Coordinates of C-alpha atoms in Angstrom, one line a residue:
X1 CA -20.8 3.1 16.7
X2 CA -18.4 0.6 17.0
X3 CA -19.9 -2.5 16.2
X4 CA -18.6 -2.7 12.5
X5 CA -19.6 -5.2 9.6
X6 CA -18.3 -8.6 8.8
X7 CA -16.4 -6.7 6.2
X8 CA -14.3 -4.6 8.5
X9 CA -13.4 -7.6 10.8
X10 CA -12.2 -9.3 7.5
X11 CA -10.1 -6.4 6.5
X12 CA -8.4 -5.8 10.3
X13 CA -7.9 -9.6 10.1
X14 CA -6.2 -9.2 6.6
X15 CA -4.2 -6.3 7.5
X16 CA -3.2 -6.0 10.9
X17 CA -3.9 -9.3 13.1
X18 CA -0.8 -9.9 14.7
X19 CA 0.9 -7.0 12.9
X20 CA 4.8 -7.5 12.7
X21 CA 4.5 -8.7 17.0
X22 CA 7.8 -8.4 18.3
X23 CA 9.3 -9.5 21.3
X24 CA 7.6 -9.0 24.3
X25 CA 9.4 -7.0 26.9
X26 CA 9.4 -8.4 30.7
X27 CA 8.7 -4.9 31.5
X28 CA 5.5 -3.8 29.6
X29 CA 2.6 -4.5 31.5
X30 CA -0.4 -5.7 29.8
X31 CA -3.2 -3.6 28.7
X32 CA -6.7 -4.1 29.3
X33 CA -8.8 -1.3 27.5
X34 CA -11.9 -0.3 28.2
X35 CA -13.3 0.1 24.7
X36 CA -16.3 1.7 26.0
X37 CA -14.2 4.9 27.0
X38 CA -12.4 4.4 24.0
X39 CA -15.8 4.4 22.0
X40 CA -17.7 7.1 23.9
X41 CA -14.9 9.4 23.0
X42 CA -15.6 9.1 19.2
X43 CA -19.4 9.7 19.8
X44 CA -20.3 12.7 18.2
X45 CA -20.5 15.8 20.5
X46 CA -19.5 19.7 21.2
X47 CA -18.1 20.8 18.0
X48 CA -18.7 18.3 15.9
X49 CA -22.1 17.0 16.6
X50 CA -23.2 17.2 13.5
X51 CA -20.1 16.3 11.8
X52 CA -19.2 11.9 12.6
X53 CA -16.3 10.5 12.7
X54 CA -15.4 9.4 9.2
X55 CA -11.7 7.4 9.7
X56 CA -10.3 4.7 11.2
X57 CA -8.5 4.2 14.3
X58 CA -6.2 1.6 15.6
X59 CA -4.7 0.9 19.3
X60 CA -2.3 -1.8 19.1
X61 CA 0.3 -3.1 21.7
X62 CA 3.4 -4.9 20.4
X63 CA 1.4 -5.0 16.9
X64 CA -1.8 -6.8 18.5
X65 CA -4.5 -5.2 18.1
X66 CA -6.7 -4.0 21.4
X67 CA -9.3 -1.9 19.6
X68 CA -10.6 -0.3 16.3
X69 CA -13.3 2.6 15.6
X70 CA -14.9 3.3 12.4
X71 CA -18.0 4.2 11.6
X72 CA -21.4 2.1 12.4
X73 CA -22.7 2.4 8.6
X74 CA -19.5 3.3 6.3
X75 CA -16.4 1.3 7.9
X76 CA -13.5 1.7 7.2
X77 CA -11.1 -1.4 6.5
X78 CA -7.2 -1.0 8.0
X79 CA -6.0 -1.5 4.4
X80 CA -7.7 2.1 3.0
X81 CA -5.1 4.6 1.8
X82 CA -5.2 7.9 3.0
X83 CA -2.6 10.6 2.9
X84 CA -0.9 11.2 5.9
X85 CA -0.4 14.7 5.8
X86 CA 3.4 15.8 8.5
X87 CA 2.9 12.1 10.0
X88 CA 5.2 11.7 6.2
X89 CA 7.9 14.2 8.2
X90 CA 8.6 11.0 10.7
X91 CA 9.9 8.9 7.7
X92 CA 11.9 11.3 6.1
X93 CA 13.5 11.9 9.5
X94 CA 14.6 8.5 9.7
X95 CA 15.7 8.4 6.0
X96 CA 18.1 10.9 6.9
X97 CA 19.0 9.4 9.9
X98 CA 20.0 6.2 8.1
X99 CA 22.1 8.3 6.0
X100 CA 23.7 9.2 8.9
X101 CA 24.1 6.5 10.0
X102 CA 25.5 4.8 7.3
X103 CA 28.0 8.4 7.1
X104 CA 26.8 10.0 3.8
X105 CA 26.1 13.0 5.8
X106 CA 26.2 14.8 9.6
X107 CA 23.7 16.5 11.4
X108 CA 26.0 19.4 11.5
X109 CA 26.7 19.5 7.9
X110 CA 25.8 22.7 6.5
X111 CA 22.5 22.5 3.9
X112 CA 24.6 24.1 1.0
X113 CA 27.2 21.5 1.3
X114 CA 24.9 19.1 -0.3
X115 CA 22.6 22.0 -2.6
X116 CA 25.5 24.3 -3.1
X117 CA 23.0 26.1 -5.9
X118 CA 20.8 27.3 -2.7
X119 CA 23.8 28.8 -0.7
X120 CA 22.9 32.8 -2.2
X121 CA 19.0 31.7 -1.0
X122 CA 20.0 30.5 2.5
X123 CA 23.9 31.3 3.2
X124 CA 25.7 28.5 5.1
X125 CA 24.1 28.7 8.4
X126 CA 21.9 26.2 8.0
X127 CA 22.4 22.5 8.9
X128 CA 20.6 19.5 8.6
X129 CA 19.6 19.2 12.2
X130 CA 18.1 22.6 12.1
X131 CA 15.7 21.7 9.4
X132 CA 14.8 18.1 11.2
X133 CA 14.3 20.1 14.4
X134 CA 12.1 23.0 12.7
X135 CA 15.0 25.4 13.8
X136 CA 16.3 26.6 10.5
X137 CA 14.2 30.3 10.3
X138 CA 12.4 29.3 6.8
X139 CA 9.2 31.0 6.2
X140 CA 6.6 28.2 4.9
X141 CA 7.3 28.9 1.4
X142 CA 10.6 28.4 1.9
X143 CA 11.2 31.8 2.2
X144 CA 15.2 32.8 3.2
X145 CA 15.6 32.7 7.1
X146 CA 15.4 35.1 9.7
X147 CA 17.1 35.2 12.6
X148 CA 19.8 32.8 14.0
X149 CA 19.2 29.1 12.8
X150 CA 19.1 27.0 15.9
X151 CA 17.6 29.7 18.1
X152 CA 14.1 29.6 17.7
X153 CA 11.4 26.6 16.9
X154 CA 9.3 27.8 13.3
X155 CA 7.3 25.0 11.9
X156 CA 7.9 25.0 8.3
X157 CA 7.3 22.1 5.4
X158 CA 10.1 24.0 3.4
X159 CA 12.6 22.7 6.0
X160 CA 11.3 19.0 5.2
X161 CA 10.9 19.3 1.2
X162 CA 14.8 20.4 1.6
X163 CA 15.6 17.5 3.4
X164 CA 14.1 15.2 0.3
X165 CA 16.6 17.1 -1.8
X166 CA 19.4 16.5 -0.1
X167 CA 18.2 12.4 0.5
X168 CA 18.1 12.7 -3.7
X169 CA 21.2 14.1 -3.8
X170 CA 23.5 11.9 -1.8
X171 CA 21.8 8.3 -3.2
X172 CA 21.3 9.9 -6.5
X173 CA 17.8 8.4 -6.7
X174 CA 14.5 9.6 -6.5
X175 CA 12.8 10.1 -2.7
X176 CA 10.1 7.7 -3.9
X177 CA 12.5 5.1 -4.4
X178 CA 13.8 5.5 -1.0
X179 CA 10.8 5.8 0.8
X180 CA 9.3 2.4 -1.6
X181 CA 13.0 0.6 -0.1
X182 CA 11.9 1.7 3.8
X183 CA 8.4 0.9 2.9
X184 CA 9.7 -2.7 2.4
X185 CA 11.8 -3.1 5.1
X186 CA 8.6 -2.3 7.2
X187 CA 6.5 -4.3 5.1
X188 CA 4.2 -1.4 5.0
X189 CA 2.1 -2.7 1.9
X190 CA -0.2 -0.3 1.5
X191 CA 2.1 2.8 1.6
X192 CA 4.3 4.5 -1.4
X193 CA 5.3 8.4 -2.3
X194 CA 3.8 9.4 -5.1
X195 CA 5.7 9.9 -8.2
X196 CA 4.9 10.4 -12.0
X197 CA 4.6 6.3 -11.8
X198 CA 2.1 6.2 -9.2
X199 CA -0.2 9.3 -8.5
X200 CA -2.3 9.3 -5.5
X201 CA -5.3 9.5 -7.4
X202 CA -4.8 6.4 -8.5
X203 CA -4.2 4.6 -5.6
X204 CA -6.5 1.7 -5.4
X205 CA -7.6 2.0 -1.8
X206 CA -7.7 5.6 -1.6
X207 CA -10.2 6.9 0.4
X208 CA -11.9 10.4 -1.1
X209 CA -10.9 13.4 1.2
X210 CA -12.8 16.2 1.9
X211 CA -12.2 20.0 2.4
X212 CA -14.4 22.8 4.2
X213 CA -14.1 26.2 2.2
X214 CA -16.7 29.0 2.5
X215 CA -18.8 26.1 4.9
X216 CA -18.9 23.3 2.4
X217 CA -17.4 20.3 2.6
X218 CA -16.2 19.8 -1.3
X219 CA -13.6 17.1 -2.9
X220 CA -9.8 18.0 -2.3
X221 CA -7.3 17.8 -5.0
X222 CA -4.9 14.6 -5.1
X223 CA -2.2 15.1 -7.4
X224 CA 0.1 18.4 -5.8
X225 CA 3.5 18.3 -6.9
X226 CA 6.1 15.3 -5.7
X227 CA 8.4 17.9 -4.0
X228 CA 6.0 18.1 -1.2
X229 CA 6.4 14.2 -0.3
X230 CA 9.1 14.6 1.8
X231 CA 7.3 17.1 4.2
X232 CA 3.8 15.7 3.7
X233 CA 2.3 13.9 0.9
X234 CA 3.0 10.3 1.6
X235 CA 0.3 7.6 1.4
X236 CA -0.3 5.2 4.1
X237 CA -3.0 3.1 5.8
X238 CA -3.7 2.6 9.3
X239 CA -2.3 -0.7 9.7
X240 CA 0.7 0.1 7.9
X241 CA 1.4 3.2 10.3
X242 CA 1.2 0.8 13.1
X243 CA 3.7 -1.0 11.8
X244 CA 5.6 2.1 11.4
X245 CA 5.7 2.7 14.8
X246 CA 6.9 -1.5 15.8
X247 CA 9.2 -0.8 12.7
X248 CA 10.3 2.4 14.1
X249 CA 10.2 2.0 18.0
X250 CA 10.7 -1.7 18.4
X251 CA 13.1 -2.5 16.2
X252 CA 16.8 -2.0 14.7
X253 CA 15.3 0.6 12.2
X254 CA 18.3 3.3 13.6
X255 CA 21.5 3.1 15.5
X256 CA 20.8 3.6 19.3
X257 CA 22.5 6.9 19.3
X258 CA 20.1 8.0 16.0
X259 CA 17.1 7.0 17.7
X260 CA 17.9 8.7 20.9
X261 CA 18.5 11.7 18.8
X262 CA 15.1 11.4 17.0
X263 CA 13.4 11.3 20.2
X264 CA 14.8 13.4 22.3
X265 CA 13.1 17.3 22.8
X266 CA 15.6 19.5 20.5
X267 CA 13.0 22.5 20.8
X268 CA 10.0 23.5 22.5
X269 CA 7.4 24.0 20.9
X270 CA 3.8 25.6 21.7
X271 CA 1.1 23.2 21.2
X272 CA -2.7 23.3 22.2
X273 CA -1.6 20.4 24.2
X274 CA 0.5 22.4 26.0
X275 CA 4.1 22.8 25.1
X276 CA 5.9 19.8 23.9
X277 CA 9.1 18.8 23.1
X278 CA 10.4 18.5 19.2
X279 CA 12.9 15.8 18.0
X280 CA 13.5 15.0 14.6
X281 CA 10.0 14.3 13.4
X282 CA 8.2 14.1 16.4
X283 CA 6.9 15.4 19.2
X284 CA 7.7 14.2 23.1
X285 CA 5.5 14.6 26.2
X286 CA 6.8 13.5 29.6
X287 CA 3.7 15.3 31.0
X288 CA 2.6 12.9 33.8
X289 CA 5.9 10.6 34.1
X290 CA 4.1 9.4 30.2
X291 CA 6.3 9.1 28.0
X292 CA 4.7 10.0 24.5
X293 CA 5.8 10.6 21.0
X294 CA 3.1 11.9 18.6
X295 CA 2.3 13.9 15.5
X296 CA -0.4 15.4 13.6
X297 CA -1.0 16.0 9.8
X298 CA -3.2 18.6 8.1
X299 CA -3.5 19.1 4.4
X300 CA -6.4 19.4 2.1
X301 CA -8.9 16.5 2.8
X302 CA -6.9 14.5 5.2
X303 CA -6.0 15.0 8.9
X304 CA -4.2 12.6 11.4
X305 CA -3.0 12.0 14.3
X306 CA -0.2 9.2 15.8
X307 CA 0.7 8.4 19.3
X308 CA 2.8 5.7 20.3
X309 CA 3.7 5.6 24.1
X310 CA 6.9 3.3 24.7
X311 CA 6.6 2.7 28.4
X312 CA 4.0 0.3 27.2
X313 CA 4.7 -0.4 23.6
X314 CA 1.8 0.8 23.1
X315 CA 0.2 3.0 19.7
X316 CA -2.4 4.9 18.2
X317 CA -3.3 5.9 14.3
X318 CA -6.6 8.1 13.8
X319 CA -6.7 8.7 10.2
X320 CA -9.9 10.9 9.0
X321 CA -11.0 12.1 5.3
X322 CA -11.8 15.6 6.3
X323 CA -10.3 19.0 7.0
X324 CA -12.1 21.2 8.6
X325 CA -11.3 24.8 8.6
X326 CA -7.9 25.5 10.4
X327 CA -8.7 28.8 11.9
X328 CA -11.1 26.2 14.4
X329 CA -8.2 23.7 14.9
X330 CA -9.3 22.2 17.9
X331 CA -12.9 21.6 15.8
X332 CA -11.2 19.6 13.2
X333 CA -9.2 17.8 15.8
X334 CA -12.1 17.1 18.2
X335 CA -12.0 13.3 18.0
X336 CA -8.3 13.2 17.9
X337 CA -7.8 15.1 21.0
X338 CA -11.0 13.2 22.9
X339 CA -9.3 10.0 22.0
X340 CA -6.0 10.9 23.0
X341 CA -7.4 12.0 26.3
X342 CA -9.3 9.0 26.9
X343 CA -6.2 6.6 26.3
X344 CA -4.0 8.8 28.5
X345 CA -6.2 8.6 31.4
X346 CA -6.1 4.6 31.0
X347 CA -2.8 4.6 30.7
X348 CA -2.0 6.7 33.6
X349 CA -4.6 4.7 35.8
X350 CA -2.8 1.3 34.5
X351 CA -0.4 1.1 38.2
X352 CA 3.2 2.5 38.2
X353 CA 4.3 3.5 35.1
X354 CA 7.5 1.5 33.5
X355 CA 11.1 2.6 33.1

């Protein structure tokens, strides 16, 4: 199902030919796909074969695009908004790390330094490298800690809603404000935090989510409060995540010591992938000698999944309109993880892999 209308070719031409190509490096070898791989991965199948693919997805090396799925009868264009579920937890990780780098704050600053009205609710233990790193002991609801912060990887939004307080605290503007100024600086067009000014529901190219509950698929609510941006209500589009990744990966976005930081396993944690490394944001594979950086988002309506794989500059964005139930997570990810596959074996076949 990948031949896609005249329309869709328009809108990948509009919004992500030659997205934001930087400078090739002598070392990446060039990729020839083979799309039909690529393709038969999205057919449906197993788990989902009743149940299409209803997203977009993008590979794109150095911001040129090498191949795009949607679906045969309802495409979708590379401008459509979705919400991007924890993929938002990769911006707000580099929002702090510009703060750090610009010395507003430390990793190692304790979280009451900068909300001193939450030090009876969490103590001083905490720092702002154990909520980046998913290390801080919150429960999900924000709950106060247990156990030693730093000792033991706990996934928690809490951590990452936290972190948007503390952004708002030290600029003494709203996160939406920051995340509109990075937004710019990537010249991700199609992307914005939603605030009283701009709800999602309103967002132009928004594509209607849907939930599973009791075994219907039914609409999913839009408008939850703003204090979940941070950890994962930001709005994107598929061409704008990829230039997330050139804005983030290939160029000066962070300092060099930031961006090692950000990418560098800080915890382990257990995966259905296996286990994987956590950075600030992210998580890291070496599995193979590949080198890969990813992340998934789940909320209500909206999954995704990004890859972005620097030995070759090479990423992925699979963006879909439906969440399936969670207790069956390898059901709702099907397509994500039989894409992933596909473009791992690729890679890995591609010769000796770069340094």
């Amino acid at each position: 199902m990948r031949h896609l209308t005249t329309i869709f070719y328009r809108g990948l031409i509009a919004g992500i030919a030659l997205l934001l190509a930087g400078p090739v490096l002598a070392t990446t070898p060039v990729l020839q796909l083979d799309t039909a791989a690529l393709d038969k991965a999205m057919q449906p199948a197993g788990p989902r074969a009743q149940l299409p693919f209803s997203g977009i997805v993008l590979i794109a090396q150095q911001g040129k695009l090498l191949w795009n799925f949607s679906h045969k009868t309802t495409p979708v264009t590379a401008q459509r908004q979705f919400i991007i579920g924890s993929q938002s937890k990769q911006i707000t990780a580099a929002l702090v790390l510009q703060a750090v780098d610009q010395q507003r704050l430390t990793l190692t600053d304790p979280l009451s330094k900068f909300l001193p009205e939450q030090r009876e609710r969490f103590g001083d233990a905490i720092t702002i490298k154990h909520l980046l790193e998913h290390s801080s002991g919150l429960g999900q609801g924000g709950t106060a800690p247990t156990g030693q912060p730093g000792s033991t990887f706990a996934y928690t939004n809490a951590g990452y809603d936290l972190l948007g307080l503390v952004l708002e605290r030290i600029y003494g503007e709203p996160f939406a404000a920051q995340a509109a100024r990075l937004f710019r600086r990537c010249e991700m067009t199609h992307s914005f935090a939603p605030s009283k000014q701009q709800l999602t529901s309103q967002a132009p190219l928004l594509v209607a989510g849907l939930l599973e509950r009791a075994g219907k698929l039914v609409a999913a609510p839009l408008d939850v409060p703003f204090s979940n941006n941070p950890s994962g209500r930001l709005v994107s589009s598929a061409g704008d995540l990829i230039r997330w990744q050139q804005c983030l990966h290939q160029q000066a976005l962070l300092t060099p010591a930031s961006y090692q930081q950000m990418t560098s396993p800080q915890m382990l944690r257990p995966h259905r992938w296996g286990a994987l490394g956590y950075g600030f944001g992210l998580q890291i594979s070496k599995a193979d000698g590949l080198t890969e950086y990813s992340h998934s988002g789940f909320v209500e309506g909206y999954i995704s999944t990004t890859l972005y794989y620097p030995q070759f500059a090479t990423g992925l964005v699979l963006l879909e309109p439906l969440s399936l139930d969670p207790a069956d997570i390898s059901r709702a990810f099907y397509y994500h993880d039989q894409v992933r596959l596909a473009l791992r074996m690729q890679l890995l076949a591609a010769g000796a892999l770069p340094q």
